[in-house]
PDB file of C-alpha atoms in Angstrom:
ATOM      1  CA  UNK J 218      26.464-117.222 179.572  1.00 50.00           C
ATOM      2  CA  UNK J 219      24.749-119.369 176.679  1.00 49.00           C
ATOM      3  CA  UNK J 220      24.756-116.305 174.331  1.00 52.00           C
ATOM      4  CA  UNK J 221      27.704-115.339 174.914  1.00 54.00           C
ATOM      5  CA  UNK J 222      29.202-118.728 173.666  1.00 54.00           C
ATOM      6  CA  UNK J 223      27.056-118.382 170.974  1.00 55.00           C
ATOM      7  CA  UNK J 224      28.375-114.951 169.827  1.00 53.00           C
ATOM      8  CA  UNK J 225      31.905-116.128 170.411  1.00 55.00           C
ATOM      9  CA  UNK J 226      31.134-119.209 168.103  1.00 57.00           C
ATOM     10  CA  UNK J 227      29.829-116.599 165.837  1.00 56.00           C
ATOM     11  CA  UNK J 228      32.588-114.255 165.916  1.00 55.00           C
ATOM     12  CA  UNK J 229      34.619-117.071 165.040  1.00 55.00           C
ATOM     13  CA  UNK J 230      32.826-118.825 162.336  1.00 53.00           C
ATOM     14  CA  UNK J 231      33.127-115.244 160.361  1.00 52.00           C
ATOM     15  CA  UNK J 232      36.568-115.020 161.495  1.00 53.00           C
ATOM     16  CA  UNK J 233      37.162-118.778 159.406  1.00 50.00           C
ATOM     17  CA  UNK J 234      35.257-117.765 156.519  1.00 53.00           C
ATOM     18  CA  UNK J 235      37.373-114.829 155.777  1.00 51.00           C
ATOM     19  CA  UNK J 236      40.475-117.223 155.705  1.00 49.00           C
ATOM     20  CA  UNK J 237      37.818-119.881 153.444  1.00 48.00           C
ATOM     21  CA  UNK J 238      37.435-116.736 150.136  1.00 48.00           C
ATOM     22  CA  UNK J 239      39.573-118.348 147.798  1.00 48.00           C
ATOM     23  CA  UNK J 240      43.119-117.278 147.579  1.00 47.00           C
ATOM     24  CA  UNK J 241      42.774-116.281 144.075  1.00 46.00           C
ATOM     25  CA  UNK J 242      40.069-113.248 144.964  1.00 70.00           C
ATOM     26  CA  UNK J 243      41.714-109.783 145.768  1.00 86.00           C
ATOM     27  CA  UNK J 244      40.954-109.290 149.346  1.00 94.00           C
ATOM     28  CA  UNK J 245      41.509-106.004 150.863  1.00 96.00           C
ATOM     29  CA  UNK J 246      42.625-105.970 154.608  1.00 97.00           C
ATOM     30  CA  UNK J 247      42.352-103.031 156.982  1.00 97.00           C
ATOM     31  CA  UNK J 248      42.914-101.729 160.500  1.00 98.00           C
ATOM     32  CA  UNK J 249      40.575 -99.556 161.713  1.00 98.00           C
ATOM     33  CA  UNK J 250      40.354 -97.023 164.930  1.00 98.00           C
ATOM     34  CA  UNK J 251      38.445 -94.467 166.140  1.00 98.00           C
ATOM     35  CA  UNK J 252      36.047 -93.023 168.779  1.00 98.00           C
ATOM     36  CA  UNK J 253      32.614 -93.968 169.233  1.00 97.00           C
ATOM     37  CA  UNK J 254      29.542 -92.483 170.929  1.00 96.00           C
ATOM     38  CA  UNK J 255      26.879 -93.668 173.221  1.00 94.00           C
ATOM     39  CA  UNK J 256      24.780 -90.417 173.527  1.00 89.00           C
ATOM     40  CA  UNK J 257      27.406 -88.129 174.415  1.00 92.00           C
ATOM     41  CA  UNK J 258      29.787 -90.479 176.040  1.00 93.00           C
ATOM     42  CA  UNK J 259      33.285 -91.558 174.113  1.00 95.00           C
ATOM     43  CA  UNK J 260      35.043 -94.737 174.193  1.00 96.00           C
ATOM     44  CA  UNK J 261      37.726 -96.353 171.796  1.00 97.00           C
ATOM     45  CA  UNK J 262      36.838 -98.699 169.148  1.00 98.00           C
ATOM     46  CA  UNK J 263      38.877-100.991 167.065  1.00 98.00           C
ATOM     47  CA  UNK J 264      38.168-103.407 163.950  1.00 98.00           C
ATOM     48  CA  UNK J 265      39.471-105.479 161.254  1.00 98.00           C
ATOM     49  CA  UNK J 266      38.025-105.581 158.433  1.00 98.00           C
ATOM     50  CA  UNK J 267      38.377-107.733 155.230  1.00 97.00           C
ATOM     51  CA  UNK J 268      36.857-106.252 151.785  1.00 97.00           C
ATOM     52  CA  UNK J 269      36.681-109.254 149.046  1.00 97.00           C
ATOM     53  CA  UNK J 270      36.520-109.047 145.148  1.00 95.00           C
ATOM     54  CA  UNK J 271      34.200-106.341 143.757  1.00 95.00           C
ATOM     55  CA  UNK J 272      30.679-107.948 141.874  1.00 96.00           C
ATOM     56  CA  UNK J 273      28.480-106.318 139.306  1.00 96.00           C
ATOM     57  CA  UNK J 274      24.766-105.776 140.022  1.00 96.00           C
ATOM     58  CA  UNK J 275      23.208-106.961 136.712  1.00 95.00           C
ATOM     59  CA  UNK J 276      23.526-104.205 134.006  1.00 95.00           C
ATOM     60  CA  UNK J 277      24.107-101.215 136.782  1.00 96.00           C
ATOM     61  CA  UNK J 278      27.294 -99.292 137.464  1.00 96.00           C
ATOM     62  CA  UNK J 279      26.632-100.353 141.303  1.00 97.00           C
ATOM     63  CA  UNK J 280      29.164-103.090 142.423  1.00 97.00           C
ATOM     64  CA  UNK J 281      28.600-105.139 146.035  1.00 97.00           C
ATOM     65  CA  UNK J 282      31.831-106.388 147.746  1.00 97.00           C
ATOM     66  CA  UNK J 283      31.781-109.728 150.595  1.00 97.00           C
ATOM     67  CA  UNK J 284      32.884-107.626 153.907  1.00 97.00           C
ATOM     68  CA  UNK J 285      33.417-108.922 157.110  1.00 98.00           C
ATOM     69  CA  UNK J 286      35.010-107.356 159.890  1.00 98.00           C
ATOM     70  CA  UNK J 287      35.883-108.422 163.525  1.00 98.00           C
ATOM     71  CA  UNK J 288      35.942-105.331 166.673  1.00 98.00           C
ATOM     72  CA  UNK J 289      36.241-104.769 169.950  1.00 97.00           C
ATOM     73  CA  UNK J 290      34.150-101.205 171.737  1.00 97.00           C
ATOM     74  CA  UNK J 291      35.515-100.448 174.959  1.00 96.00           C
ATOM     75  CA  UNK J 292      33.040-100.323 178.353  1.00 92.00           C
ATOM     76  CA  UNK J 293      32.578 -96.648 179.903  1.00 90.00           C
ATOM     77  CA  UNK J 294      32.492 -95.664 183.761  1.00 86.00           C
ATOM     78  CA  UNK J 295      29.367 -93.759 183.694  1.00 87.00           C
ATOM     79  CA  UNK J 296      27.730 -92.715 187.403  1.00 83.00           C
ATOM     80  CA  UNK J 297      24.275 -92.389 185.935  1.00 84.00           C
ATOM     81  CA  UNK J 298      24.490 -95.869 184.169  1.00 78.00           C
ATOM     82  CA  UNK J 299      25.410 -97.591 187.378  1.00 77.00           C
ATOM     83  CA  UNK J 300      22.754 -98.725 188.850  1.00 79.00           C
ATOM     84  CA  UNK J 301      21.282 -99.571 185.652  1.00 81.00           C
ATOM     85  CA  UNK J 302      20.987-103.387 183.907  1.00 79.00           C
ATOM     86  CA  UNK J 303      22.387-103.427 181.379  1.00 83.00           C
ATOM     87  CA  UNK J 304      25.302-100.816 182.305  1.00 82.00           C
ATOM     88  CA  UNK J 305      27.776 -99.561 180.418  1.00 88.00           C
ATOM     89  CA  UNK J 306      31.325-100.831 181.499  1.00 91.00           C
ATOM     90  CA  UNK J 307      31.187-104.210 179.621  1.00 91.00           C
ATOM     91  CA  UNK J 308      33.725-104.491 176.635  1.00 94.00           C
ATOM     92  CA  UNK J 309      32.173-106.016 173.825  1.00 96.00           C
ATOM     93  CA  UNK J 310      33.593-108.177 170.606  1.00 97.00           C
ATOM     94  CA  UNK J 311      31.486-107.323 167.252  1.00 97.00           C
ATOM     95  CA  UNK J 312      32.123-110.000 164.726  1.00 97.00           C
ATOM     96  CA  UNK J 313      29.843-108.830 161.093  1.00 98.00           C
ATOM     97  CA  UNK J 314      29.424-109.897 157.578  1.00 98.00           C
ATOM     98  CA  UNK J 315      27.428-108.284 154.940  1.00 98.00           C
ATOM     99  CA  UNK J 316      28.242-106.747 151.656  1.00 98.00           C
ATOM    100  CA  UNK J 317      29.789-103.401 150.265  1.00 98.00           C
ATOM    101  CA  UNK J 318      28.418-101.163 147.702  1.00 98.00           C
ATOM    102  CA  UNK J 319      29.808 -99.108 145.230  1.00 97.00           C
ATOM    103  CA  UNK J 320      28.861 -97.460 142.177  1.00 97.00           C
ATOM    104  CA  UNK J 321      30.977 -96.287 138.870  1.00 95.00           C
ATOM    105  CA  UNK J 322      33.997 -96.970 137.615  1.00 91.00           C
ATOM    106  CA  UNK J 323      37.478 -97.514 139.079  1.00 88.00           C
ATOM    107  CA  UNK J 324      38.282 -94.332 137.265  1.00 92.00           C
ATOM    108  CA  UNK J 325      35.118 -92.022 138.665  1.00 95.00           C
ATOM    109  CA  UNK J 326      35.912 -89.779 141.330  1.00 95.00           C
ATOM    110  CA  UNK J 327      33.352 -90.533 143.489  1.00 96.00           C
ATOM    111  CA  UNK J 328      34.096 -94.298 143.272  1.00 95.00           C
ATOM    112  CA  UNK J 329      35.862 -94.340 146.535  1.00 96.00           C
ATOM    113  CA  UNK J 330      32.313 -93.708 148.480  1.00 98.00           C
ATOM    114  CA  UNK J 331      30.543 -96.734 149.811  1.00 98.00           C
ATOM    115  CA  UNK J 332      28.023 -97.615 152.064  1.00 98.00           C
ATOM    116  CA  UNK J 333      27.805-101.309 153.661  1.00 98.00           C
ATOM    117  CA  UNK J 334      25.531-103.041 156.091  1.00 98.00           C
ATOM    118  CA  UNK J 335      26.181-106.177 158.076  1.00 98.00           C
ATOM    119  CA  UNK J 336      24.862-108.551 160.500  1.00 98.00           C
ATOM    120  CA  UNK J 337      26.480-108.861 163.751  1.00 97.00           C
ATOM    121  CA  UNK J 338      27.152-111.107 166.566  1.00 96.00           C
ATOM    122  CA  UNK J 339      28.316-109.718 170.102  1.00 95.00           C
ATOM    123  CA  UNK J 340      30.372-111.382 172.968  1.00 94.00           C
ATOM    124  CA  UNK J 341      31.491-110.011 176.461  1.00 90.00           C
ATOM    125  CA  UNK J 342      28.396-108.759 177.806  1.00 87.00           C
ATOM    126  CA  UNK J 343      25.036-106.452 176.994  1.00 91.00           C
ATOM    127  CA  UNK J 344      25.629-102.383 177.308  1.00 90.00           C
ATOM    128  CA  UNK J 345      23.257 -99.683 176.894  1.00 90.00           C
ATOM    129  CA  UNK J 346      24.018 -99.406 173.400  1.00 91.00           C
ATOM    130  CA  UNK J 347      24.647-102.888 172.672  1.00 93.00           C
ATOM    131  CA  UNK J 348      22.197-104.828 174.255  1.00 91.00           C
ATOM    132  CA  UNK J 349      21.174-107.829 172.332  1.00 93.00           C
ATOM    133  CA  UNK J 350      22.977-110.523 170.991  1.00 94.00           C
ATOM    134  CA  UNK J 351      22.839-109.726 167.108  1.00 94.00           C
ATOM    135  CA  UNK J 352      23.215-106.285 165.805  1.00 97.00           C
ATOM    136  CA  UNK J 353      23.093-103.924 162.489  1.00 98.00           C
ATOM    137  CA  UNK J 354      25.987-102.364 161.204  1.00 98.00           C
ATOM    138  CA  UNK J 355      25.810 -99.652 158.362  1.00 98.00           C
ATOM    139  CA  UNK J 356      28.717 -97.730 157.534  1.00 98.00           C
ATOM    140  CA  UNK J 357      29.414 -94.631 154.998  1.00 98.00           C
ATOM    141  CA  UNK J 358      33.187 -93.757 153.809  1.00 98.00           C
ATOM    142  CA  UNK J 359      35.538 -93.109 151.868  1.00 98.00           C
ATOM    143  CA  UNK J 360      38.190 -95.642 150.926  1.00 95.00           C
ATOM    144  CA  UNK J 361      41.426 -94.911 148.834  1.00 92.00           C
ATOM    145  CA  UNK J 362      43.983 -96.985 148.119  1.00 90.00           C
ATOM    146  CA  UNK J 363      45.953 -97.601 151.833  1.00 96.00           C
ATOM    147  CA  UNK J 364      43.165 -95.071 153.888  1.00 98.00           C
ATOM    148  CA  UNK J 365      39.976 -95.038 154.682  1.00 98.00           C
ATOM    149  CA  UNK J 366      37.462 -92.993 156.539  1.00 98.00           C
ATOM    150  CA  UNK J 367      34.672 -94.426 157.666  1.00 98.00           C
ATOM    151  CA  UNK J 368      31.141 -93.468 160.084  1.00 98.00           C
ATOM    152  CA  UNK J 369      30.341 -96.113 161.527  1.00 98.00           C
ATOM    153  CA  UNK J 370      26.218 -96.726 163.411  1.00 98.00           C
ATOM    154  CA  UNK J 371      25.535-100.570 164.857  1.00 98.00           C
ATOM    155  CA  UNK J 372      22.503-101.249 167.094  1.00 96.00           C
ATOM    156  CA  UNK J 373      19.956-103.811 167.342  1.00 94.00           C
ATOM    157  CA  UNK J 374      17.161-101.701 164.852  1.00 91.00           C
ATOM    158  CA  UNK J 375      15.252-101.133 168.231  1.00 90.00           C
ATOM    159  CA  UNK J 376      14.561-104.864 168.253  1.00 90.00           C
ATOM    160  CA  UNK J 377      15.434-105.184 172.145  1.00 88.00           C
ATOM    161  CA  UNK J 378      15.736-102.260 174.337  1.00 89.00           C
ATOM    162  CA  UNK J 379      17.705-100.603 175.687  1.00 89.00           C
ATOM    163  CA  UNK J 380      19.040 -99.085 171.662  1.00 88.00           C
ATOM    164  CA  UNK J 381      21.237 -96.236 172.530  1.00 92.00           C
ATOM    165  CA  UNK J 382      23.575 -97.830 169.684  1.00 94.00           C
ATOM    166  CA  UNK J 383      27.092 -96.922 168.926  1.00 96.00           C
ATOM    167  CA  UNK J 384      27.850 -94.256 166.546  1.00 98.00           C
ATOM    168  CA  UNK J 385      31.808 -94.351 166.089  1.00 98.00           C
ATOM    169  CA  UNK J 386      34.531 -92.129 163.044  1.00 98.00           C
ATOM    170  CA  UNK J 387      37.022 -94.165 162.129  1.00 98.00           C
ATOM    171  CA  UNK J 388      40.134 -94.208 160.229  1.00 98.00           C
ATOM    172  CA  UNK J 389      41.488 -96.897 158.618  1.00 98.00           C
ATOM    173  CA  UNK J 390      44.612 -98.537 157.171  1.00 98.00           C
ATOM    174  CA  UNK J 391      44.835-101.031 155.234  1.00 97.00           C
ATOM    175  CA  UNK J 392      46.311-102.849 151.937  1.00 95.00           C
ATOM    176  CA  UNK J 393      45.805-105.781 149.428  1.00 94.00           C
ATOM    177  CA  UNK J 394      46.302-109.049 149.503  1.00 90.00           C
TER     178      UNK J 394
END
């Protein structure tokens, strides 16, 4: 029960620093859904995710974007998970922050491709894939100007087992504020 107020207060505190960027920063906003994948197993998943003003890195054409995103991965009903601790029929709240990366111009065609990684907190219960309170997210897509597509990996880095992880496509759509 104590973690799980901790990764609520988590999930929160990233939730307040998104509204803290300063209003004069371009901040993209998106909706994203999708399926994701424990093993073989499907469930939906949902986020929101907010993509802040681009940065250089130094000298390079590689740029690094704030990014933090809020979502929600819906529980299974699994037979051979059942008797198992942690299952698999919790819901679980993902609340991340890291950093997007980019590299060329706004005018390169391959621009639009980025990879990011962030640092999670979870709330609503341990799963199979999920089963710590902290987590790794690292996703590579494709982001144009209102759509996005996005694969999507977050687990624990094997830190605490079980790891199955969550491996989830999602699409995306968004625009700037």
């Amino acid at each position: 029960m104590r973690s799980s107020r901790f990764a609520l207060g988590a999930i929160t505190a990233l939730s307040l620093s998104a509204v803290a960027i300063p209003a004069a920063a371009e901040t993209h906003l998106e909706l994203q859904g999708g399926r994701s994948y424990m093993d073989t197993h499907g469930t939906s998943a949902f986020f929101i995710e907010s993509v802040f003003d681009a940065h250089p890195m130094g000298q390079s054409r590689f740029t690094w974007s704030p990014d933090v995103s809020i979502g929600y991965i819906d529980g299974r009903h699994i037979g051979r998970y059942a008797d198992y601790h942690p299952g698999v029929t919790n819901n679980v709240w993902v609340g991340a922050a890291g950093a997007r990366f980019h590299y060329g111009n706004d005018t390169d065609w391959y621009q639009p491709l980025f990879f990011s990684f962030q640092v999670a907190g979870t709330a609503g219960g341990h799963t199979q894939a999920l089963s710590s309170d902290y987590e790794f997210v690292s996703t590579l897509g494709w982001q144009m100007k209102n759509v996005s597509f996005q694969i999507r990996h977050i687990s624990n880095g094997s830190f605490h087992e079980p790891n199955r992880g969550e491996t989830m496509a999602l699409v995306g759509i968004g625009f700037n504020l």
